[in-house]
Amino acid sequence: MSKKKTSTKPLKGISDIRRYFHKNEVPLYFISATNFNLLGADEWIKGFKYITYIECFDGLHPNVFSPKEEIPHDDFESIEDINNYMLQHPEVQDYLKTRSKDGKAGKAMFLMFDEKTEDLADKLGLEIMFPPAKMRTFMDNKVNTNRLAEKAGVACVPYVLSNVKDYEHLREVSKHLGTDLVIQTPFGDSGHTTFFITNEEEFEKYEEEIVAEDEVKIMKRINCKGAAIEACVTRHGTIVAPLMTELVGFKDLTPYKGGWCGNEIYPNAFTNTIRHKARKYTRLFGDQLREEGYKGYFELDFLIDQDNGEVYLGELNPRVTGASSITNHAVFALADAPLFVFHILEWMDIDYELSIKSLNARWGKQENIDGWSQLIIKHTEDTIEYVSSAPRSGIWRMFDNGHIRFDRMDTHRRAVESESEAFFLRITRQGDYLYEGADMGILVSRGRMMTDDFELVPRAKDWIKGIRAQYVSELIKDKRKKGNLSGTLTK
C-alpha cells in the first residue's frame, strides 16, 4: 500500500472532504454480488462505480457494471467465490482497463474477500481499501471477538470459550452458565451457526457442527433484543453512527431462528443510558481495533438484556454490512458525510484534519435522526423453485387495502416520499432458483416496521406479502442442484 501523499495541503473539515470527493479522479469501485451495501456512494464520489454479479436494475443504473456473459466456473460457496470469479472475468478486466488512470486500475472495496482476492486484485493493479484478509478473518472469528472485547473493556454476555467433545463435556465446561445455553461456532452467516440448547436432544441436532470446531463460544442465554451500530476507525479516532434496532428471526422473512433480517433507525429508539453505553463501547472497541492495526469500517451487534437493561457485545463485522444502507442514508449522514466516505478517505493518500469529538456529538443527537426501516426478504420454504417472473427494482406504492404496485424506476431509496412507498432492490431474478434461505430482495421504507415489543407491524406484513406475490415460480420436483452457496449475499 502506498504511503506517499498526493498533496501537502491537508483537507480541513467536512466541507473540504466533501469537495475533495466531488473532484475525485481516482477510479473507485465496490465489487460484490449486488451494490446494496454501498447504495448511493456514486452520488457522493465522482468516479465511483459498482461491479456486480447480479444485475438488480436491468441495466438502468448508470454506474453499475455487470458482465453480460456467464463464463464457466465452479459452484459458488461464498461471496468471496463470486468476487474472485468477477476479477477473473474478461469483461470485468476490460472494464477496469478502460477506466484506468495513469496506468493505475484504481481502488476497490469488497463486502467479503480472501487471500485469493488479494492476489487477483494485485495482478490487476487494483488496491483493496480494507485491511488484509488475514486480519479481517482473525477479527471476524467470534471467539477472537470476545478476546478483543476483553482487552477493550467491553462487556460480553457471560460465556466460556472451549472445545466441546459431547453433551457431558458441554455441561462440564459451562456449568456456571446454567442449562439454557447459546453456542456459536467461530464463523457463521446470519443465524446459520447460532445454536440454542437446553437439553441433550437439542444438542444432538447440532452435535456434528459443534464438536467439529477446535473452539466455540458458549454463552448464557439471556432475554435480549438485538441492536446494531456501525463505526469507522480513522487516524484521528473512531467515528460512531447512531444505534439501530435489528430484526432477527422473523418467520415471515427468514427460515433461520437467529437470522438477521432487517434494521430500523428512528429517534429515541433506545434510552439515553443504553444509547450512551453502546456508543462508549463502540468507541472503546474501535480504539482497540486501531491498536491491533485495523482501520476503516466496522459494525458491532449488541444484545440488550430485557430483564436488567445491561448492554452486551454480540459480534463484530469488520466490514461494511447489510445495515450500511440504513446508516449511510439517514439525515445525520447526509448533513455531514456518509460513514463510507471517511472509510475511503483513509485510503486516498491525503492528509486531513477532522474533529471526531464534534462529529460524534452531532451524530449522537436524536434530532439528527430520521426514521427508516429495511426488510431482508428470504425464501423461507424448504423447496427449490424456478422463478419465471420477478418484481422490478425501484419505487413501489401501497394502497389502503394493503396491495402494492410498481410506481416508478429509481436507483435511490431517498426517493421514497412516505410510508406508503418503499424502495425494493431485487436480488432473485427471472430465471434464478429459489432455495431455503435465498435472498429474494431488500425492501426499504420510511417509518417503523416493528412495534416497541419487537413484533412486525401490519404494514410490514402487507409489504412482505405484497412483494412475495410479485414472484411467480414453479416447484422443481427433481430438486435441481443448488450448489453450496447459502444464506445472505448482503451481510
Coordinates of C-alpha atoms in Angstrom, one line a residue:
M1 CA 0.0 0.0 0.0
S2 CA 1.4 3.4 -1.0
K3 CA 2.1 5.8 1.8
K4 CA 3.0 8.7 -0.4
K5 CA 0.8 11.7 -0.1
T6 CA -0.6 13.3 -3.3
S7 CA -0.9 16.7 -1.6
T8 CA 1.0 18.5 1.0
K9 CA -2.1 20.6 1.9
P10 CA -4.4 18.7 4.3
L11 CA -8.1 18.8 4.0
K12 CA -9.7 20.8 6.8
G13 CA -13.0 19.6 8.0
I14 CA -16.2 18.2 6.4
S15 CA -16.6 20.8 3.6
D16 CA -13.0 20.1 2.3
I17 CA -13.6 16.4 2.4
R18 CA -16.9 16.6 0.5
R19 CA -15.3 18.9 -2.2
Y20 CA -12.3 16.5 -2.5
F21 CA -14.5 13.6 -3.3
H22 CA -16.7 15.6 -5.7
K23 CA -13.5 16.3 -7.7
N24 CA -12.0 12.8 -7.3
E25 CA -10.1 11.4 -10.3
V26 CA -9.1 8.0 -8.9
P27 CA -11.2 5.1 -10.2
L28 CA -13.1 3.7 -7.2
Y29 CA -15.2 0.5 -7.1
F30 CA -17.4 -1.6 -4.9
I31 CA -17.2 -5.2 -6.2
S32 CA -19.8 -7.6 -4.9
A33 CA -22.8 -9.8 -5.6
T34 CA -25.0 -6.6 -5.6
N35 CA -24.5 -2.9 -5.0
F36 CA -26.9 -2.9 -2.0
N37 CA -24.3 -2.3 0.8
L38 CA -23.0 0.9 -0.7
L39 CA -26.1 2.3 -2.4
G40 CA -25.7 6.0 -3.1
A41 CA -21.9 6.0 -2.9
D42 CA -21.7 7.1 -6.6
E43 CA -23.7 10.2 -5.7
W44 CA -21.1 11.3 -3.2
I45 CA -17.9 10.3 -5.0
K46 CA -17.0 11.2 -8.6
G47 CA -15.8 8.2 -10.5
F48 CA -17.3 5.6 -8.1
K49 CA -18.7 2.5 -9.9
Y50 CA -20.2 -0.8 -8.9
I51 CA -19.1 -4.1 -10.4
T52 CA -21.8 -6.7 -9.6
Y53 CA -22.5 -10.3 -10.4
I54 CA -26.3 -9.8 -10.1
E55 CA -27.8 -7.0 -12.3
C56 CA -30.5 -5.7 -9.9
F57 CA -31.6 -2.8 -12.1
D58 CA -32.0 -4.4 -15.6
G59 CA -29.2 -2.2 -17.0
L60 CA -30.9 1.1 -15.9
H61 CA -28.5 2.1 -13.1
P62 CA -25.9 4.4 -14.8
N63 CA -23.0 3.4 -12.5
V64 CA -23.5 -0.4 -12.3
F65 CA -21.4 -2.7 -14.5
S66 CA -22.3 -6.4 -14.7
P67 CA -20.7 -8.8 -17.1
K68 CA -23.2 -9.9 -19.7
E69 CA -21.8 -13.4 -20.5
E70 CA -21.6 -16.1 -17.9
I71 CA -18.2 -17.9 -18.1
P72 CA -17.7 -21.5 -16.8
H73 CA -17.0 -21.6 -13.1
D74 CA -17.2 -23.9 -10.1
D75 CA -20.3 -23.7 -7.8
F76 CA -20.1 -20.6 -5.7
E77 CA -19.8 -21.4 -2.0
S78 CA -19.3 -17.9 -0.7
I79 CA -19.4 -14.2 -1.6
E80 CA -15.6 -14.5 -1.9
D81 CA -16.0 -17.0 -4.7
I82 CA -18.3 -14.6 -6.5
N83 CA -15.8 -11.8 -6.2
N84 CA -12.9 -13.9 -7.3
Y85 CA -15.0 -15.0 -10.3
M86 CA -15.6 -11.4 -11.2
L87 CA -11.9 -10.4 -11.0
Q88 CA -11.1 -13.3 -13.4
H89 CA -13.9 -12.4 -15.9
P90 CA -12.6 -10.9 -19.2
E91 CA -15.4 -8.3 -19.3
V92 CA -14.5 -7.0 -15.8
Q93 CA -10.8 -6.9 -16.6
D94 CA -11.5 -5.0 -19.8
Y95 CA -13.8 -2.6 -17.9
L96 CA -11.0 -1.9 -15.4
K97 CA -8.5 -1.2 -18.2
T98 CA -10.8 1.3 -19.9
R99 CA -11.2 3.3 -16.7
S100 CA -7.6 3.2 -15.5
K101 CA -5.8 6.5 -14.9
D102 CA -2.1 7.0 -15.5
G103 CA -1.7 3.2 -15.8
K104 CA -3.4 2.5 -12.4
A105 CA -6.6 0.5 -12.1
G106 CA -7.7 2.3 -9.0
K107 CA -9.0 1.1 -5.7
A108 CA -11.8 -1.2 -4.7
M109 CA -14.0 -2.2 -1.7
F110 CA -15.5 -5.7 -1.3
L111 CA -18.2 -6.9 1.1
M112 CA -16.1 -10.1 1.5
F113 CA -12.7 -11.1 0.2
D114 CA -9.9 -13.6 0.9
E115 CA -6.2 -14.1 0.1
K116 CA -7.1 -15.2 -3.4
T117 CA -9.0 -12.0 -4.0
E118 CA -5.9 -10.0 -2.8
D119 CA -3.7 -11.9 -5.3
L120 CA -6.2 -11.4 -8.2
A121 CA -6.6 -7.7 -7.4
D122 CA -2.8 -7.2 -7.2
K123 CA -2.4 -8.7 -10.6
L124 CA -4.9 -6.2 -12.0
G125 CA -3.2 -3.3 -10.2
L126 CA -6.2 -2.8 -8.0
E127 CA -5.7 -1.7 -4.4
I128 CA -8.1 -3.1 -1.9
M129 CA -9.4 -0.4 0.5
F130 CA -9.5 -2.7 3.6
P131 CA -7.0 -4.2 6.0
P132 CA -5.6 -7.6 4.9
A133 CA -7.9 -10.5 4.6
K134 CA -5.9 -12.4 7.2
M135 CA -6.5 -9.7 9.8
R136 CA -10.2 -9.5 8.9
T137 CA -10.6 -13.2 9.2
F138 CA -9.0 -13.2 12.6
M139 CA -11.2 -10.5 13.9
D140 CA -14.3 -11.9 12.3
N141 CA -13.8 -15.1 14.3
K142 CA -16.5 -14.9 17.1
V143 CA -14.1 -16.4 19.6
N144 CA -11.4 -13.8 18.9
T145 CA -14.0 -11.0 19.0
N146 CA -14.7 -11.8 22.7
R147 CA -10.9 -11.7 23.4
L148 CA -10.7 -8.3 21.7
A149 CA -13.7 -7.1 23.8
E150 CA -12.0 -8.2 27.0
K151 CA -8.9 -6.1 26.0
A152 CA -11.1 -3.1 25.2
G153 CA -13.1 -3.3 28.4
V154 CA -16.4 -4.0 26.5
A155 CA -18.9 -6.2 28.3
C156 CA -20.0 -9.6 26.9
V157 CA -22.7 -12.0 27.8
P158 CA -21.4 -14.4 30.5
Y159 CA -19.5 -17.0 28.4
V160 CA -16.8 -19.6 28.1
L161 CA -14.5 -20.4 25.2
S162 CA -13.9 -24.1 24.8
N163 CA -13.9 -27.1 22.5
V164 CA -16.9 -29.5 23.0
K165 CA -16.4 -33.3 22.9
D166 CA -20.0 -34.3 23.7
Y167 CA -23.0 -33.2 25.7
E168 CA -21.5 -34.3 29.0
H169 CA -18.4 -32.3 28.3
L170 CA -20.5 -29.3 27.4
R171 CA -22.3 -29.4 30.7
E172 CA -19.0 -29.7 32.5
V173 CA -17.3 -26.6 30.9
S174 CA -20.4 -24.5 31.1
K175 CA -21.9 -25.4 34.5
H176 CA -21.5 -21.9 35.8
L177 CA -23.7 -20.6 32.9
G178 CA -26.8 -22.7 33.7
T179 CA -28.7 -25.1 31.4
D180 CA -30.1 -22.7 28.9
L181 CA -27.2 -22.0 26.5
V182 CA -26.4 -20.4 23.2
I183 CA -23.4 -21.8 21.2
Q184 CA -21.8 -20.1 18.3
T185 CA -19.1 -21.5 16.1
P186 CA -16.3 -19.2 15.1
F187 CA -17.7 -18.3 11.7
G188 CA -21.3 -18.1 10.7
D189 CA -23.8 -16.3 8.5
S190 CA -27.0 -14.7 9.8
G191 CA -28.1 -17.3 12.2
H192 CA -26.8 -20.4 10.4
T193 CA -24.4 -21.3 13.2
T194 CA -26.0 -20.0 16.3
F195 CA -27.5 -22.9 18.3
F196 CA -30.0 -22.7 21.2
I197 CA -29.5 -25.6 23.5
T198 CA -31.4 -26.5 26.8
N199 CA -31.0 -30.3 26.8
E200 CA -29.2 -33.3 25.2
E201 CA -31.8 -33.8 22.5
E202 CA -31.3 -30.3 21.2
F203 CA -27.6 -30.7 21.4
E204 CA -27.7 -33.8 19.2
K205 CA -29.4 -31.8 16.4
Y206 CA -26.2 -29.7 16.0
E207 CA -23.6 -32.0 17.6
E208 CA -21.7 -32.7 14.4
E209 CA -21.2 -29.0 13.7
I210 CA -20.3 -28.1 17.3
V211 CA -17.8 -30.9 18.0
A212 CA -16.0 -30.3 14.7
E213 CA -14.7 -26.9 15.9
D214 CA -11.5 -26.5 17.9
E215 CA -13.2 -23.9 20.0
V216 CA -16.7 -22.5 20.2
K217 CA -18.3 -19.6 22.2
I218 CA -20.7 -20.9 24.9
M219 CA -23.0 -18.2 26.4
K220 CA -25.6 -18.0 29.0
R221 CA -28.9 -17.5 27.2
I222 CA -30.5 -14.1 28.1
N223 CA -33.8 -12.5 27.4
C224 CA -32.4 -10.0 24.9
K225 CA -33.2 -7.8 21.9
G226 CA -30.7 -7.1 19.2
A227 CA -29.2 -3.7 18.2
A228 CA -26.5 -2.7 15.7
I229 CA -24.1 0.1 15.4
E230 CA -21.6 1.0 12.6
A231 CA -18.4 2.9 13.0
C232 CA -15.1 3.7 11.3
V233 CA -11.6 3.6 12.7
T234 CA -9.7 6.6 11.4
R235 CA -6.2 8.1 12.1
H236 CA -8.0 10.7 14.3
G237 CA -10.2 8.3 16.3
T238 CA -13.3 6.2 15.9
I239 CA -16.4 7.7 14.3
V240 CA -19.6 6.2 15.7
A241 CA -23.0 6.2 13.9
P242 CA -26.3 6.0 15.8
L243 CA -27.6 2.8 17.3
M244 CA -30.3 1.0 15.4
T245 CA -32.6 -1.9 16.1
E246 CA -32.3 -5.3 14.5
L247 CA -34.9 -7.6 13.1
V248 CA -34.0 -11.1 14.0
G249 CA -35.6 -14.5 13.3
F250 CA -39.0 -13.4 11.9
K251 CA -40.5 -16.4 10.2
D252 CA -42.1 -14.1 7.6
L253 CA -38.7 -13.1 6.5
T254 CA -36.1 -15.8 7.3
P255 CA -36.1 -19.5 7.9
Y256 CA -33.3 -19.1 10.5
K257 CA -34.2 -18.7 14.2
G258 CA -31.3 -16.4 14.9
G259 CA -31.1 -14.9 11.4
W260 CA -30.7 -11.2 10.9
C261 CA -33.5 -9.9 8.6
G262 CA -33.5 -6.2 8.8
N263 CA -33.0 -2.9 10.7
E264 CA -34.7 0.2 11.9
I265 CA -33.3 3.6 12.8
Y266 CA -35.5 6.3 14.4
P267 CA -35.3 8.9 17.1
N268 CA -35.3 7.8 20.7
A269 CA -35.3 4.1 19.8
F270 CA -33.3 3.4 23.0
T271 CA -33.0 5.0 26.4
N272 CA -30.2 7.5 26.9
T273 CA -28.4 5.0 29.2
I274 CA -28.4 2.3 26.6
R275 CA -27.5 4.6 23.7
H276 CA -24.6 6.2 25.6
K277 CA -23.3 2.8 26.8
A278 CA -23.4 1.3 23.3
R279 CA -21.6 4.3 21.8
K280 CA -19.0 4.2 24.5
Y281 CA -18.4 0.5 24.0
T282 CA -18.1 1.1 20.2
R283 CA -15.5 3.8 20.7
L284 CA -13.6 1.6 23.1
F285 CA -13.8 -1.3 20.6
G286 CA -12.8 0.9 17.7
D287 CA -9.8 2.2 19.6
Q288 CA -8.7 -1.4 20.4
L289 CA -9.1 -2.3 16.7
R290 CA -6.8 0.6 15.9
E291 CA -4.3 -0.8 18.4
E292 CA -4.4 -4.1 16.6
G293 CA -3.6 -2.4 13.3
Y294 CA -7.1 -2.2 11.9
K295 CA -8.6 0.9 10.2
G296 CA -11.8 1.6 8.4
Y297 CA -15.4 0.5 8.6
F298 CA -16.8 -2.0 11.1
E299 CA -20.1 -2.9 12.7
L300 CA -21.0 -4.3 16.2
D301 CA -24.1 -6.2 17.2
F302 CA -25.2 -5.5 20.7
L303 CA -27.5 -7.6 22.9
I304 CA -29.7 -5.6 25.3
D305 CA -30.9 -7.7 28.3
Q306 CA -34.6 -7.0 28.7
D307 CA -34.5 -8.1 32.3
N308 CA -31.8 -5.8 33.7
G309 CA -31.1 -3.3 30.9
E310 CA -27.4 -4.4 30.5
V311 CA -25.8 -3.9 27.1
Y312 CA -23.5 -6.7 25.9
L313 CA -21.4 -7.2 22.8
G314 CA -22.9 -9.7 20.4
E315 CA -20.4 -9.9 17.5
L316 CA -18.1 -7.9 15.2
N317 CA -18.3 -7.5 11.5
P318 CA -15.0 -5.9 10.3
R319 CA -16.5 -4.5 7.0
V320 CA -19.5 -2.8 5.5
T321 CA -22.6 -4.8 6.3
G322 CA -26.3 -5.2 5.5
A323 CA -27.0 -2.3 7.9
S324 CA -24.8 0.1 6.0
S325 CA -27.5 1.3 3.7
I326 CA -29.5 2.4 6.7
T327 CA -26.5 4.1 8.3
N328 CA -25.3 6.0 5.2
H329 CA -28.7 7.4 4.1
A330 CA -30.1 8.8 7.4
V331 CA -30.3 12.5 7.9
F332 CA -27.2 12.7 10.2
A333 CA -25.0 11.2 7.4
L334 CA -26.4 13.4 4.7
A335 CA -25.8 16.6 6.8
D336 CA -22.1 15.8 7.1
A337 CA -21.0 12.8 5.0
P338 CA -21.8 9.1 5.0
L339 CA -19.6 6.8 7.1
F340 CA -18.2 5.1 3.9
V341 CA -16.7 8.5 2.9
F342 CA -14.5 8.5 6.0
H343 CA -13.5 4.9 5.3
I344 CA -12.5 5.6 1.8
L345 CA -10.6 8.7 2.9
E346 CA -8.2 6.6 4.9
W347 CA -7.0 5.0 1.6
M348 CA -6.8 8.2 -0.5
D349 CA -3.2 9.1 0.2
I350 CA -4.0 12.6 1.5
D351 CA -3.8 14.2 4.9
Y352 CA -6.9 15.6 6.5
E353 CA -8.0 17.2 9.7
L354 CA -11.3 16.3 11.4
S355 CA -12.8 16.8 14.9
I356 CA -14.0 13.3 15.7
K357 CA -15.4 14.6 19.0
S358 CA -17.6 17.2 17.3
L359 CA -18.8 14.8 14.6
N360 CA -19.7 12.1 17.2
A361 CA -21.5 14.7 19.3
R362 CA -23.7 15.7 16.3
W363 CA -24.3 12.1 15.3
G364 CA -25.4 11.3 18.9
K365 CA -28.2 13.9 18.9
Q366 CA -31.6 12.4 18.4
E367 CA -32.9 15.4 16.4
N368 CA -30.4 14.5 13.7
I369 CA -32.0 11.1 13.1
D370 CA -35.0 10.4 10.9
G371 CA -36.9 7.1 10.7
W372 CA -36.1 4.3 8.2
S373 CA -36.6 0.6 8.1
Q374 CA -35.4 -2.2 5.9
L375 CA -36.6 -5.8 5.5
I376 CA -34.4 -8.6 4.1
I377 CA -36.9 -10.9 2.4
K378 CA -35.7 -14.5 2.0
H379 CA -37.3 -17.7 0.6
T380 CA -38.5 -19.4 3.8
E381 CA -39.8 -22.7 2.4
D382 CA -37.7 -25.8 2.2
T383 CA -38.2 -26.0 -1.6
I384 CA -36.4 -25.4 -4.8
E385 CA -38.4 -23.3 -7.3
Y386 CA -37.7 -21.9 -10.7
V387 CA -38.6 -18.2 -11.0
S388 CA -40.4 -17.3 -14.2
S389 CA -41.3 -13.7 -13.1
A390 CA -39.8 -11.3 -10.6
P391 CA -40.6 -7.8 -9.4
R392 CA -38.5 -4.8 -10.7
S393 CA -36.2 -2.8 -8.6
G394 CA -37.5 0.7 -7.9
I395 CA -40.2 2.5 -6.0
W396 CA -43.4 0.6 -5.1
R397 CA -46.6 2.0 -3.7
M398 CA -49.0 0.5 -1.2
F399 CA -52.7 1.2 -1.4
D400 CA -55.1 1.5 1.6
N401 CA -56.2 -2.1 1.0
G402 CA -52.6 -3.4 1.5
H403 CA -52.0 -4.3 -2.1
I404 CA -48.9 -2.9 -3.9
R405 CA -47.9 -1.8 -7.4
F406 CA -44.7 -0.7 -9.1
D407 CA -44.8 3.1 -9.3
R408 CA -41.5 4.3 -10.9
M409 CA -37.9 3.4 -11.6
D410 CA -35.3 4.9 -9.2
T411 CA -31.9 3.8 -8.0
H412 CA -32.0 5.5 -4.7
R413 CA -34.0 4.9 -1.5
R414 CA -34.1 8.6 -0.8
A415 CA -36.8 8.8 -3.5
V416 CA -39.2 7.2 -1.1
E417 CA -41.6 10.0 -0.1
S418 CA -43.8 8.5 2.5
E419 CA -44.6 5.3 4.4
S420 CA -47.0 4.3 1.6
E421 CA -43.9 3.9 -0.7
A422 CA -40.9 1.6 -0.5
F423 CA -37.7 1.1 -2.4
F424 CA -37.3 -2.5 -3.5
L425 CA -33.9 -3.9 -4.6
R426 CA -34.5 -7.2 -6.4
I427 CA -31.9 -9.9 -5.9
T428 CA -33.5 -13.1 -7.2
R429 CA -34.2 -12.6 -10.9
Q430 CA -36.3 -14.3 -13.5
G431 CA -34.5 -17.5 -14.5
D432 CA -33.0 -17.9 -11.0
Y433 CA -33.8 -20.6 -8.5
L434 CA -35.3 -20.1 -5.0
Y435 CA -34.0 -22.3 -2.3
E436 CA -34.3 -22.2 1.5
G437 CA -32.6 -19.0 2.7
A438 CA -32.1 -17.5 -0.7
D439 CA -32.3 -13.7 -0.7
M440 CA -35.3 -12.5 -2.8
G441 CA -34.8 -8.8 -2.2
I442 CA -34.5 -5.9 0.2
L443 CA -37.3 -3.5 0.9
V444 CA -36.6 0.0 2.4
S445 CA -39.2 2.4 3.6
R446 CA -39.7 5.4 5.8
G447 CA -41.1 4.8 9.3
R448 CA -41.0 1.7 11.5
M449 CA -41.6 -1.9 10.7
M450 CA -41.7 -3.2 14.3
T451 CA -43.7 -2.4 17.5
D452 CA -42.0 -1.4 20.7
D453 CA -42.4 -5.1 21.7
F454 CA -40.4 -6.2 18.6
E455 CA -43.3 -7.5 16.6
L456 CA -43.9 -6.8 12.9
V457 CA -46.5 -4.1 12.3
P458 CA -49.3 -4.8 9.9
R459 CA -47.7 -2.6 7.3
A460 CA -44.6 -4.7 7.3
K461 CA -46.6 -7.9 6.8
D462 CA -48.5 -6.3 4.0
W463 CA -45.2 -5.3 2.3
I464 CA -43.8 -8.8 2.7
K465 CA -46.9 -10.4 1.4
G466 CA -47.1 -8.0 -1.5
I467 CA -43.5 -8.5 -2.6
R468 CA -43.8 -12.3 -2.4
A469 CA -46.9 -12.1 -4.5
Q470 CA -44.9 -10.5 -7.3
Y471 CA -42.8 -13.6 -7.7
V472 CA -44.1 -16.3 -10.0
S473 CA -42.3 -19.6 -9.6
E474 CA -42.8 -23.3 -10.0
L475 CA -41.7 -26.2 -7.8
I476 CA -38.9 -28.3 -9.2
K477 CA -39.7 -31.8 -8.4
D478 CA -36.4 -33.3 -9.4
K479 CA -34.6 -31.0 -7.0
R480 CA -32.1 -29.2 -9.3
K481 CA -28.6 -29.0 -7.6
K482 CA -28.4 -25.6 -6.0
G483 CA -24.7 -25.6 -5.2
N484 CA -23.3 -24.8 -1.8
L485 CA -23.9 -21.1 -1.6
S486 CA -26.4 -20.4 1.2
G487 CA -27.6 -17.5 3.2
T488 CA -27.3 -13.8 2.6
L489 CA -25.5 -12.0 -0.1
T490 CA -25.8 -8.7 1.7
K491 CA -24.5 -9.1 5.3

